[in-house]
XYZ file of C-alpha atoms in Angstrom:
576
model
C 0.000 0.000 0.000
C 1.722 3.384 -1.183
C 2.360 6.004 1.869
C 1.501 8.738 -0.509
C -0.811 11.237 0.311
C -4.023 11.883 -2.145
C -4.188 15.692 -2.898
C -7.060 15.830 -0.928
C -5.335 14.365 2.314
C -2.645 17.165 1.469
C -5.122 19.738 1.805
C -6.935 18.384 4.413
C -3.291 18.216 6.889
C -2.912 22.384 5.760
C -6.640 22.869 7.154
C -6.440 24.163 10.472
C -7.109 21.700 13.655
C -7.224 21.974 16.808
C -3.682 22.190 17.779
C -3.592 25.182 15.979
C -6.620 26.588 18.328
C -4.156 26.064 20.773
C -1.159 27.287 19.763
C -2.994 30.034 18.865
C -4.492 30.760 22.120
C -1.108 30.376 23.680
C 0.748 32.674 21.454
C -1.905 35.387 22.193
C -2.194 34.845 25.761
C 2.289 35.516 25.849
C 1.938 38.365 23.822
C -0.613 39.876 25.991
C 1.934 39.169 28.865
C 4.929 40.719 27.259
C 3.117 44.029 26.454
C 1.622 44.002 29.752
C 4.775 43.742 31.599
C 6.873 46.018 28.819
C 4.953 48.808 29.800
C 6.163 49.372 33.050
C 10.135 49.697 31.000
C 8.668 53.130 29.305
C 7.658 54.893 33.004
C 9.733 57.881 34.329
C 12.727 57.192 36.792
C 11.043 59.019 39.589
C 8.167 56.179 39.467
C 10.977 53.791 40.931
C 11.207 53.816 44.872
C 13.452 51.535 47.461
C 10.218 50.912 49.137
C 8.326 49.499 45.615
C 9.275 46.056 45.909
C 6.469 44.256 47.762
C 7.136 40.612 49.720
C 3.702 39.608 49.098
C 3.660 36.702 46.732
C 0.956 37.618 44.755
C 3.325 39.947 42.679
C 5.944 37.108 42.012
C 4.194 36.315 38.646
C 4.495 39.667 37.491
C 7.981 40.040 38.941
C 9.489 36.415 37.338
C 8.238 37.738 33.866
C 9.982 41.324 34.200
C 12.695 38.864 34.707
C 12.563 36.511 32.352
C 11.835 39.195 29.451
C 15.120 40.896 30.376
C 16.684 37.515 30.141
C 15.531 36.572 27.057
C 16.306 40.078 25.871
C 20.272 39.446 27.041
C 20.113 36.096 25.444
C 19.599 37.371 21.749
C 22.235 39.928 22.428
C 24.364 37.007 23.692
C 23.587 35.418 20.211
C 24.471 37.976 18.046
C 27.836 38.150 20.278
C 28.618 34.892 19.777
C 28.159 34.357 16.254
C 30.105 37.715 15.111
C 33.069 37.511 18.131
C 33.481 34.151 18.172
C 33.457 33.543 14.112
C 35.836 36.226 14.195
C 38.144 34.729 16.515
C 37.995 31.426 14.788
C 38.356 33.010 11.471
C 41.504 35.594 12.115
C 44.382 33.874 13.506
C 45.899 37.814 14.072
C 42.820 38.747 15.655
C 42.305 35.470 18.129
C 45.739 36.741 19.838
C 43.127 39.780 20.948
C 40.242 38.562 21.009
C 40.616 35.126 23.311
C 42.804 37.148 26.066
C 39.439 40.091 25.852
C 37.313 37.486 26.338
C 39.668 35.246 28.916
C 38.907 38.588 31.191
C 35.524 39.911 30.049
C 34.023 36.454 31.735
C 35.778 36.780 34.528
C 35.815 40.545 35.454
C 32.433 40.545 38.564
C 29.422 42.105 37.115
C 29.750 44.582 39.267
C 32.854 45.919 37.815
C 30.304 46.132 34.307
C 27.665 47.687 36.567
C 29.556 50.438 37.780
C 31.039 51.993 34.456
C 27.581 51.005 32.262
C 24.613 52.085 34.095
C 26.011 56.034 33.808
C 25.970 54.956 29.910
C 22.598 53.960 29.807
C 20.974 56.616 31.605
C 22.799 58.718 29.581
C 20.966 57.487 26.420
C 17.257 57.428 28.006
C 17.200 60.313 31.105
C 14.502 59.931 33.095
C 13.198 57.331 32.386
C 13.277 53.436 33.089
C 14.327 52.262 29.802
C 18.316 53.164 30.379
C 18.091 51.080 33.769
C 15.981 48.306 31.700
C 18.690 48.289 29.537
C 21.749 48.070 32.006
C 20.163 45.333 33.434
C 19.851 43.700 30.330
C 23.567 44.180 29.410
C 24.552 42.985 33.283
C 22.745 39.641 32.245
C 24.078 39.879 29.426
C 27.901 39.617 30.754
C 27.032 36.580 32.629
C 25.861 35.275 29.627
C 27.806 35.323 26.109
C 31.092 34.293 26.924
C 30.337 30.454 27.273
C 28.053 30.677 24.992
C 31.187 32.377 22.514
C 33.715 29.763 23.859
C 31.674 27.026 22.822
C 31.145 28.538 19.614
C 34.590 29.013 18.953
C 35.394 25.313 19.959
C 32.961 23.992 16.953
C 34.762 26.274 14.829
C 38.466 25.241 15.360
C 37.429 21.492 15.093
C 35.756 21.379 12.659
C 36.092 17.828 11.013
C 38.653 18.358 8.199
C 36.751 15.806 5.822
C 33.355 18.301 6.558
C 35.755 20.982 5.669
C 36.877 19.523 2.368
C 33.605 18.802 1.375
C 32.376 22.131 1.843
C 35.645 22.804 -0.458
C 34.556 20.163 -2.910
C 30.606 21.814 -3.350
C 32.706 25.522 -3.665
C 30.655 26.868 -0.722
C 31.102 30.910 -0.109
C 31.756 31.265 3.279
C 28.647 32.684 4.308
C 26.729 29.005 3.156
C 29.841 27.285 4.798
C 28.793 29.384 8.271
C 25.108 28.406 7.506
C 24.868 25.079 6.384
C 28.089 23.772 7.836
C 29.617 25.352 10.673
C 26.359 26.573 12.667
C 24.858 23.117 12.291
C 28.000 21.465 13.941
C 28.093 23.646 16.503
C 24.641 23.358 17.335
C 23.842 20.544 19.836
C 27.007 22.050 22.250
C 25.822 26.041 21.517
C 22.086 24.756 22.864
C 23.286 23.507 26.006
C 25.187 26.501 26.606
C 22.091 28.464 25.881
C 20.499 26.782 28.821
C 23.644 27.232 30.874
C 23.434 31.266 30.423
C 20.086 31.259 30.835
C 20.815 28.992 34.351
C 23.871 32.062 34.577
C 21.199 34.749 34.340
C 19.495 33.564 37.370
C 22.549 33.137 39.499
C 23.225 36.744 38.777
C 19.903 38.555 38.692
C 19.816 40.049 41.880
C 23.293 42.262 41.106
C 21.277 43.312 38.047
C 18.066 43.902 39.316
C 19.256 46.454 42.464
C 21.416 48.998 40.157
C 23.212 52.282 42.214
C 24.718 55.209 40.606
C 26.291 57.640 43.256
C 23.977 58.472 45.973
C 21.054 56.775 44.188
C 19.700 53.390 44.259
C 17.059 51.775 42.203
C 15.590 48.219 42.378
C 14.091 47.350 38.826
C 10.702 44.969 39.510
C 11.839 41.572 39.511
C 12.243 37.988 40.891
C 16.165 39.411 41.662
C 15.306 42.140 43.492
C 12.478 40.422 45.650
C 15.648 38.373 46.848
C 17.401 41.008 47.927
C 14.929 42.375 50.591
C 13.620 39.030 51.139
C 17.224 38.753 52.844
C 17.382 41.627 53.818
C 14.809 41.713 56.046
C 15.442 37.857 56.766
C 12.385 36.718 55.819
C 12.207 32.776 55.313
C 9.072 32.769 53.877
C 9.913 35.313 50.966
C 12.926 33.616 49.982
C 10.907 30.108 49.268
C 8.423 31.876 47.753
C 11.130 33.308 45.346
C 12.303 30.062 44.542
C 9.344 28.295 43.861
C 8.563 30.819 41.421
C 12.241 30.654 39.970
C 11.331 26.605 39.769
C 8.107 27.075 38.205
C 9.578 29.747 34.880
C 12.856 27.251 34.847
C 10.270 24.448 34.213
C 8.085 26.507 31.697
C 10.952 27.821 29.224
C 12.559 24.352 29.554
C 9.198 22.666 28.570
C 8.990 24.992 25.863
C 11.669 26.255 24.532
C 14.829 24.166 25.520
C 13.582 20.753 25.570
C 12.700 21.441 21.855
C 15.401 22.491 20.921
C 17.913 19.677 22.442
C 15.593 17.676 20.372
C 16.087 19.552 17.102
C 19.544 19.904 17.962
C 20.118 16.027 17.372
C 19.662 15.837 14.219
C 23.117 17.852 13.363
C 25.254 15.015 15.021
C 28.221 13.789 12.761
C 27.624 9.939 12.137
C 27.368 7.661 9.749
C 24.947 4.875 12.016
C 21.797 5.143 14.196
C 22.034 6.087 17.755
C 20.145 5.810 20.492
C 17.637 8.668 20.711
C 14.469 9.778 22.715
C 10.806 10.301 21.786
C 10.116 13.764 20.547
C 9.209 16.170 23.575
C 5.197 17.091 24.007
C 5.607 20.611 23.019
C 7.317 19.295 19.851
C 5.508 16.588 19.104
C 2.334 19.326 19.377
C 3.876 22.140 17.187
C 4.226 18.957 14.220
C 0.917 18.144 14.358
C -0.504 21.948 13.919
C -1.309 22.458 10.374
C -1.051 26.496 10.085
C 1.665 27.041 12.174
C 3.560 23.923 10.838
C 3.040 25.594 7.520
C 4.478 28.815 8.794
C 7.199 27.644 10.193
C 8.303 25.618 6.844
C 7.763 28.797 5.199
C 10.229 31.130 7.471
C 12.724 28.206 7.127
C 12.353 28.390 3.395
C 12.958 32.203 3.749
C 16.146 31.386 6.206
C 17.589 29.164 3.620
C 17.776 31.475 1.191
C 18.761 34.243 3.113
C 21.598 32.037 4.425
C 22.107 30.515 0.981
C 23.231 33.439 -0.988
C 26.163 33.587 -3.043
C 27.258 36.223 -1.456
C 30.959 37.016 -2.868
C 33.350 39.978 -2.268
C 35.158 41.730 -5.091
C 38.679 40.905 -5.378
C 38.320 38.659 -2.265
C 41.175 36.020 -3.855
C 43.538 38.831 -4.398
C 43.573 40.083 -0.935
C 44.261 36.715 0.308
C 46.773 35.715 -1.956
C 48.493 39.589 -0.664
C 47.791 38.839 2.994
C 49.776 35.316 2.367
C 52.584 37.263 0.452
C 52.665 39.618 3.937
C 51.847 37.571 7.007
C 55.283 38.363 8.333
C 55.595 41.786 8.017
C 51.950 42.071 8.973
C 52.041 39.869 12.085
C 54.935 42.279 13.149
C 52.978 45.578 12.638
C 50.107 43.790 14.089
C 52.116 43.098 17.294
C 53.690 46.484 17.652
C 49.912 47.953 17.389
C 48.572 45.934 20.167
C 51.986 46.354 22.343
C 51.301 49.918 22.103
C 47.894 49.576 23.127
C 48.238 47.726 26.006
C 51.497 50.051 27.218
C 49.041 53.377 26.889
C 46.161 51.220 28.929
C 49.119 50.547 30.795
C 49.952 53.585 31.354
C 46.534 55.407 32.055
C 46.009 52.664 34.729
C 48.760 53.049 36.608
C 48.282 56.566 36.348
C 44.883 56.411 37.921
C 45.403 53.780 40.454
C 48.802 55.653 41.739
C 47.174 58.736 42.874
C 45.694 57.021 46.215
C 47.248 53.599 46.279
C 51.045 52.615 46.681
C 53.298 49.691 45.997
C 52.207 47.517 49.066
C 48.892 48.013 48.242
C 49.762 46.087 44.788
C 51.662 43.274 47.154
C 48.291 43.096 48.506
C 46.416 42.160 45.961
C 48.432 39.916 44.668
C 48.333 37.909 47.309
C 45.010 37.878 47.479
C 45.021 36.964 44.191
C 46.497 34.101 44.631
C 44.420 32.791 47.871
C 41.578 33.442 45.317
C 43.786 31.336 42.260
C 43.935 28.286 44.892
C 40.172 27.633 45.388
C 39.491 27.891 41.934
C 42.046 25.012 40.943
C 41.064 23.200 43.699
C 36.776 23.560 43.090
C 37.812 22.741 39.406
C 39.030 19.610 39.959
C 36.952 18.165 41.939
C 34.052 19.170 39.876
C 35.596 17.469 37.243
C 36.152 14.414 39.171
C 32.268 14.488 40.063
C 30.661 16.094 36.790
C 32.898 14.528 33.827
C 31.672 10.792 35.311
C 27.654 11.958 35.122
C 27.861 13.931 32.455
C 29.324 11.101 30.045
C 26.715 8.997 31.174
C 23.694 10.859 30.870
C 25.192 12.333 27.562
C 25.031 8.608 26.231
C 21.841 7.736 27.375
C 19.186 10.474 25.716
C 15.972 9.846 27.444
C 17.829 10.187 30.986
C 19.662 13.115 29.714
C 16.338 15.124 29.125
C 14.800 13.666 32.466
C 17.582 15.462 34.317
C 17.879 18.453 32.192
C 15.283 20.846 34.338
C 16.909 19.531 37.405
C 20.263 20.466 36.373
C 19.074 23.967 35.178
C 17.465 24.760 38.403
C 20.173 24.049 40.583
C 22.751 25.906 37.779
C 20.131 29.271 38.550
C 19.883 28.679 42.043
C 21.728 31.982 43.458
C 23.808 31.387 45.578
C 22.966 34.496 48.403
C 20.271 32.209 48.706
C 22.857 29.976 50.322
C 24.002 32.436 52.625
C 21.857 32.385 55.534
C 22.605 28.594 56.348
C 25.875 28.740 55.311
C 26.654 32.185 58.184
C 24.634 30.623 60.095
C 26.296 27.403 60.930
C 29.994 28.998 60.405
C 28.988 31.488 63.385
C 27.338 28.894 65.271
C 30.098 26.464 64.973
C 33.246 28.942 64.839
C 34.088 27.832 61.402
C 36.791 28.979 59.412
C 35.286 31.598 56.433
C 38.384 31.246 54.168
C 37.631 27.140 54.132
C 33.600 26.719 54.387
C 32.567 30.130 52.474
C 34.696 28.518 49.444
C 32.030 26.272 48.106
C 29.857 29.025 46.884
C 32.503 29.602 44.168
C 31.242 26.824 42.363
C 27.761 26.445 42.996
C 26.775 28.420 39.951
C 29.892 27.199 38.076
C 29.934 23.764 38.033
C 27.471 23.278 35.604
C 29.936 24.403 33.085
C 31.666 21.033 32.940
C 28.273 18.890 33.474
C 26.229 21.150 30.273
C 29.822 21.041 28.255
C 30.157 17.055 29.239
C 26.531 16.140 28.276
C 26.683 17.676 25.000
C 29.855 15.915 23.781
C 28.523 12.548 24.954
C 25.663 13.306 23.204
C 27.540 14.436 19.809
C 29.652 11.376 20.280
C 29.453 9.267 16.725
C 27.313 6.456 17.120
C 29.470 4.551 14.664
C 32.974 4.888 17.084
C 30.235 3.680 20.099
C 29.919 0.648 17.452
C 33.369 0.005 16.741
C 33.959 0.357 20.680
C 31.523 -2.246 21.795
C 32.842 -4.541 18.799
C 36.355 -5.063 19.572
C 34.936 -4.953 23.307
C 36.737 -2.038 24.430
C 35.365 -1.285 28.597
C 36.556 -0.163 31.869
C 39.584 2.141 32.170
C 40.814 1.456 28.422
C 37.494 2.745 26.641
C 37.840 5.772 29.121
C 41.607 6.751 27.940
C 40.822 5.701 24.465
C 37.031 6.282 23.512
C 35.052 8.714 25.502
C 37.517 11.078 26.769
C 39.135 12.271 23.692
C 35.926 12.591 22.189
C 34.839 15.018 24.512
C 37.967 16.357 25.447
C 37.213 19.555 23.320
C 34.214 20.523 25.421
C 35.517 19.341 28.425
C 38.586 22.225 27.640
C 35.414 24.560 27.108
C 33.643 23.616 29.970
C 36.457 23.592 32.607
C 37.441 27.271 30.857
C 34.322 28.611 31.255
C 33.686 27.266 34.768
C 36.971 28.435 35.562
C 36.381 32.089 34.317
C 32.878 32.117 36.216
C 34.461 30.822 39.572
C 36.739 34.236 39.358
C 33.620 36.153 38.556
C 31.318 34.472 41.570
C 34.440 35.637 43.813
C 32.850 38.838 44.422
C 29.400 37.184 45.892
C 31.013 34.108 47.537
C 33.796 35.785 49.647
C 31.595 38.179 51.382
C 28.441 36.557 52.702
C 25.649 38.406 54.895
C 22.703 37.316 56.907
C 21.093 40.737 58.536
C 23.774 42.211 60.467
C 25.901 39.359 60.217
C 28.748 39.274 57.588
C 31.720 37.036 57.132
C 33.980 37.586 54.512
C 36.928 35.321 53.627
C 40.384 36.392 52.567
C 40.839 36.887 48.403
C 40.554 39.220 45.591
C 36.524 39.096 45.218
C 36.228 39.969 49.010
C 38.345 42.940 48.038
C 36.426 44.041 44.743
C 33.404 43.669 46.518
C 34.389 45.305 49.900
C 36.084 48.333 47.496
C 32.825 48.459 45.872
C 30.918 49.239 48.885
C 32.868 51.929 50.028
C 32.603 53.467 46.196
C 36.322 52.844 46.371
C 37.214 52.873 42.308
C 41.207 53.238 42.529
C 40.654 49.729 44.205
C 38.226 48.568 41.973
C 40.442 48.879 39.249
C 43.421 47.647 40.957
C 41.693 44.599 42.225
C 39.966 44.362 38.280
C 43.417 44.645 36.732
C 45.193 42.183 39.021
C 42.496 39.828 38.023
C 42.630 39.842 34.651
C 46.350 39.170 34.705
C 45.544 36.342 36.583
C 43.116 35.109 34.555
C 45.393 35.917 31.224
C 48.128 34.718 32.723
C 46.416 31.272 33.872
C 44.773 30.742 30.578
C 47.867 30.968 28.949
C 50.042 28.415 30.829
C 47.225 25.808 30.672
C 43.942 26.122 29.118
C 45.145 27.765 25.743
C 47.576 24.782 25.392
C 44.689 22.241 25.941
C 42.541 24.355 23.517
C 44.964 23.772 20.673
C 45.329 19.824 21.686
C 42.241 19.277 21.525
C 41.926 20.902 17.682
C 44.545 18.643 16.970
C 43.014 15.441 18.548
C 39.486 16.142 17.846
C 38.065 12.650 17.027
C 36.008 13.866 14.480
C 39.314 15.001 12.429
């Protein structure tokens, strides 16, 4: 009997049905949410008070989806970040000795050190009015999100399989179809989970964003972040679980939604040759392909996409430039080098310059130290979330159906703030005389960890079906089919992961050295205790100092290890 489908069964499936009613319905009822809540973005400044945050949980709703708009909102500017910095990165060899050192700091630097040089900005561009602190919200969430989301990019780009790449050759792609049709695609199932990972990041920094202070003034922008804040500040139990049930509740809807979906979709761009295990399509999926208008829709705007993506778009004389840039790479790798030298020397210069007028020598000594007391947790909470993460990662990578299962967990507890933490954790370290530099450390990597576990999953899950074959053939297990199956094959986002984790423990410093409960504060010896105490007192020739020492330790760090690993594991990419 022939599958084929009469013409009048093809018209029938583009009737509409009831799954469209719905869909329908649902699409209206969110858009009548987001213009509800967007109007309070376009109200004067003065409108904003301390006081306006209310602990009753009837405004939680309202609050979580002021929120989650301004997350969403940082997460296409994340996006567009990623695919312009990191293709550029990947792209320019002369350029990635710039651009991977900018970014090595950028996700490191606190978000506090953004918040107090941008918000002036923004205000700047909208006076009086909401909008400019809407906005420097958005770009503090924004901070916390792109750069994983640009180092995994940048990983699918430098390794890329070289037979994918010769194929691409072969069909004489332009490289704006080789970005579209081969490079975003193989990039895809790793550049999802990190999507869910800064969206998990936006939560474990909203309540910095969401309580912004310029000078002598202080504003607390409407949402689930800044309900937090006076929830503990006022100590009240109650508040705070409210806040996180609601936090549970959107973490379950966008993953339902949106992110289950897409890890779905995402499979499809694996590189193999064989079947592999996969899971049933999620509900919300499995709904949207059985709508008939919006089905039709959608093939419609992905007809549009593929041409947009598929033009032969060509510059003039592009061959000839190359062919002069190969001629030059010397001399212009030399004049390159003397340009950023001299860049750095007048930052150099200007920093010093600023730093020197109330600080001294021994302050430096200082914050080196510190710096190093800081350096120590973070190779110490990196390792040993490797030791725990890598493990459960690989295996819930492997295994699809399990992998989805634990997906909302995972997200929840990578959002879960960690000044949420803080009352238990003061709390028993006053009541038991505990040592702050030893017990405060694990809030470093609450937030952080996930790095390696989202990074993990998403290589297992890339991993070729066909290698899995050829593994279980020749019987490969235990410790041997560790060394010489799995772990090279996700070695590359392992690198990724531990990087980014890395970079984020040096940013959740600033949070996780200084903890509060009320009038009770500990704070633990290293350079985010510092930022955060110099921030404060509206200290900025510390700021900067503690910023700057920092980044060269995060430069510096990157350099000696992760940088080399990076380029191993583009040479021993599995895939190659």
């Amino acid at each position: 009997m022939s599958s084929t489908l009469t013409p009048a069964a093809m018209a029938h499936r583009r009737l509409p049905n009831v799954w469209d009613l719905a869909a329908f319905v649902a699409v209206l009822g969110m858009l009548a949410a987001v213009a509800a809540a967007a109007r309070g973005t376009v109200m004067p400044i003065a409108a904003l008070k301390v006081g306006s945050i209310h602990l009753d949980p009837s405004y939680l709703p309202g609050y979580a989806l002021r929120t989650t708009m301004r997350m969403f909102a940082a997460l296409v500017a994340s996006l567009l970040f990623t695919f312009t910095y990191a293709t550029w990165a990947a792209k320019s060899r002369r350029a990635a000795r710039v651009l991977i050192p900018i970014l090595d700091i950028l996700q490191s630097v606190p978000i506090l050190g953004f918040l107090s040089f941008t918000v002036a900005f923004f205000l700047h561009l909208f006076p009086g009015n909401v909008l400019g602190l809407e906005l420097a919200a958005v770009f503090a969430i924004f901070t916390s999100q792109a750069w994983n989301m640009a180092f995994s990019f940048y990983q699918a780009l430098t390794t890329l399989p070289a037979d994918l790449e010769e194929v691409s050759r072969a069909f004489r792609l332009t490289g704006w179809q080789r970005f579209w049709r081969l490079e975003v695609p193989f990039a895809m199932p790793g550049l999802v989970w990190n999507t869910m990972l800064s969206m998990s990041g936006g939560w474990f920094f909203v309540v910095a964003s969401e309580a912004i202070t310029l000078g002598n003034n202080t504003w607390q922008l409407p949402g689930v972040g800044a309900y937090v804040a006076k929830a503990l500040e006022r100590r009240d139990i109650g508040a705070v679980f409210w806040a996180i049930g609601a936090m549970l509740l959107v973490i379950l809807a966008y993953d339902q939604l949106l992110f289950r979906p897409l890890v779905a979709w995402s499979a499809k761009f694996r590189v193999e040759t064989t079947a592999s295990a996969t899971a049933e399509d999620p509900w919300m999926l499995a709904m949207l392909r059985r709508t008939a208008l919006l089905r039709r829709g959608g093939e419609e705007l992905g007809h549009l996409v593929g041409f947009v993506t598929g033009l032969p778009l060509r510059l003039p004389g592009l061959r000839r430039a190359r062919a002069w840039s190969a001629a030059s790479t010397l001399a212009g790798d030399i004049v390159f080098g003397l340009v950023v030298a001299a860049v750095v020397a007048f930052a150099l210069w200007h920093t010093v310059s600023f730093v020197g007028q109330t600080l001294h020598w021994s302050d430096l000594g200082q914050v080196v130290v510190l710096g190093g007391i800081t350096l120590l947790r973070v190779i110490v909470l990196i390792s040993l979330a490797s030791l725990v993460w890598v493990p459960v990662g690989v295996w819930l990578g492997l295994r699809p159906a399990w992998a989805r299962r634990v997906q909302p967990v995972a997200q929840f507890l990578a959002a879960f703030p960690a000044n949420l933490l803080f009352p238990p954790f003061v709390v028993v370290i006053v009541t038991f005389h505990l040592n702050p530099d030893i017990f405060l450390t694990p809030l470093m990597i609450l937030g952080t960890q996930w790095y390696i576990l989202f990074n993990v999953i998403a290589g297992a899950a890339a991993y070729p079906g066909d290698l899995q074959e050829v593994a279980r053939n020749f019987r490969v297990g235990g410790f041997l089919w560790w060394r010489r199956v799995i772990l090279p094959g996700i070695f590359p986002y392992f690198v990724t992961g531990a990087l980014t984790a890395s970079g984020g423990s040096w940013n959740a410093a600033i949070v996780s050295e200084v903890a509060s409960w009320g009038n009770t504060k500990l704070a633990a010896h290293g350079l985010g205790a510092y930022i955060a105490e110099a921030t404060n007192a509206g200290d900025f020739h510390k700021i900067v100092l503690g910023v700057v020492v920092m980044s060269a330790f995060v430069v510096t760090f990157n350099r000696l290890l992760w940088r080399p690993l990076y380029d191993y594991a583009s040479r021993r990419t599995v895939l190659g």
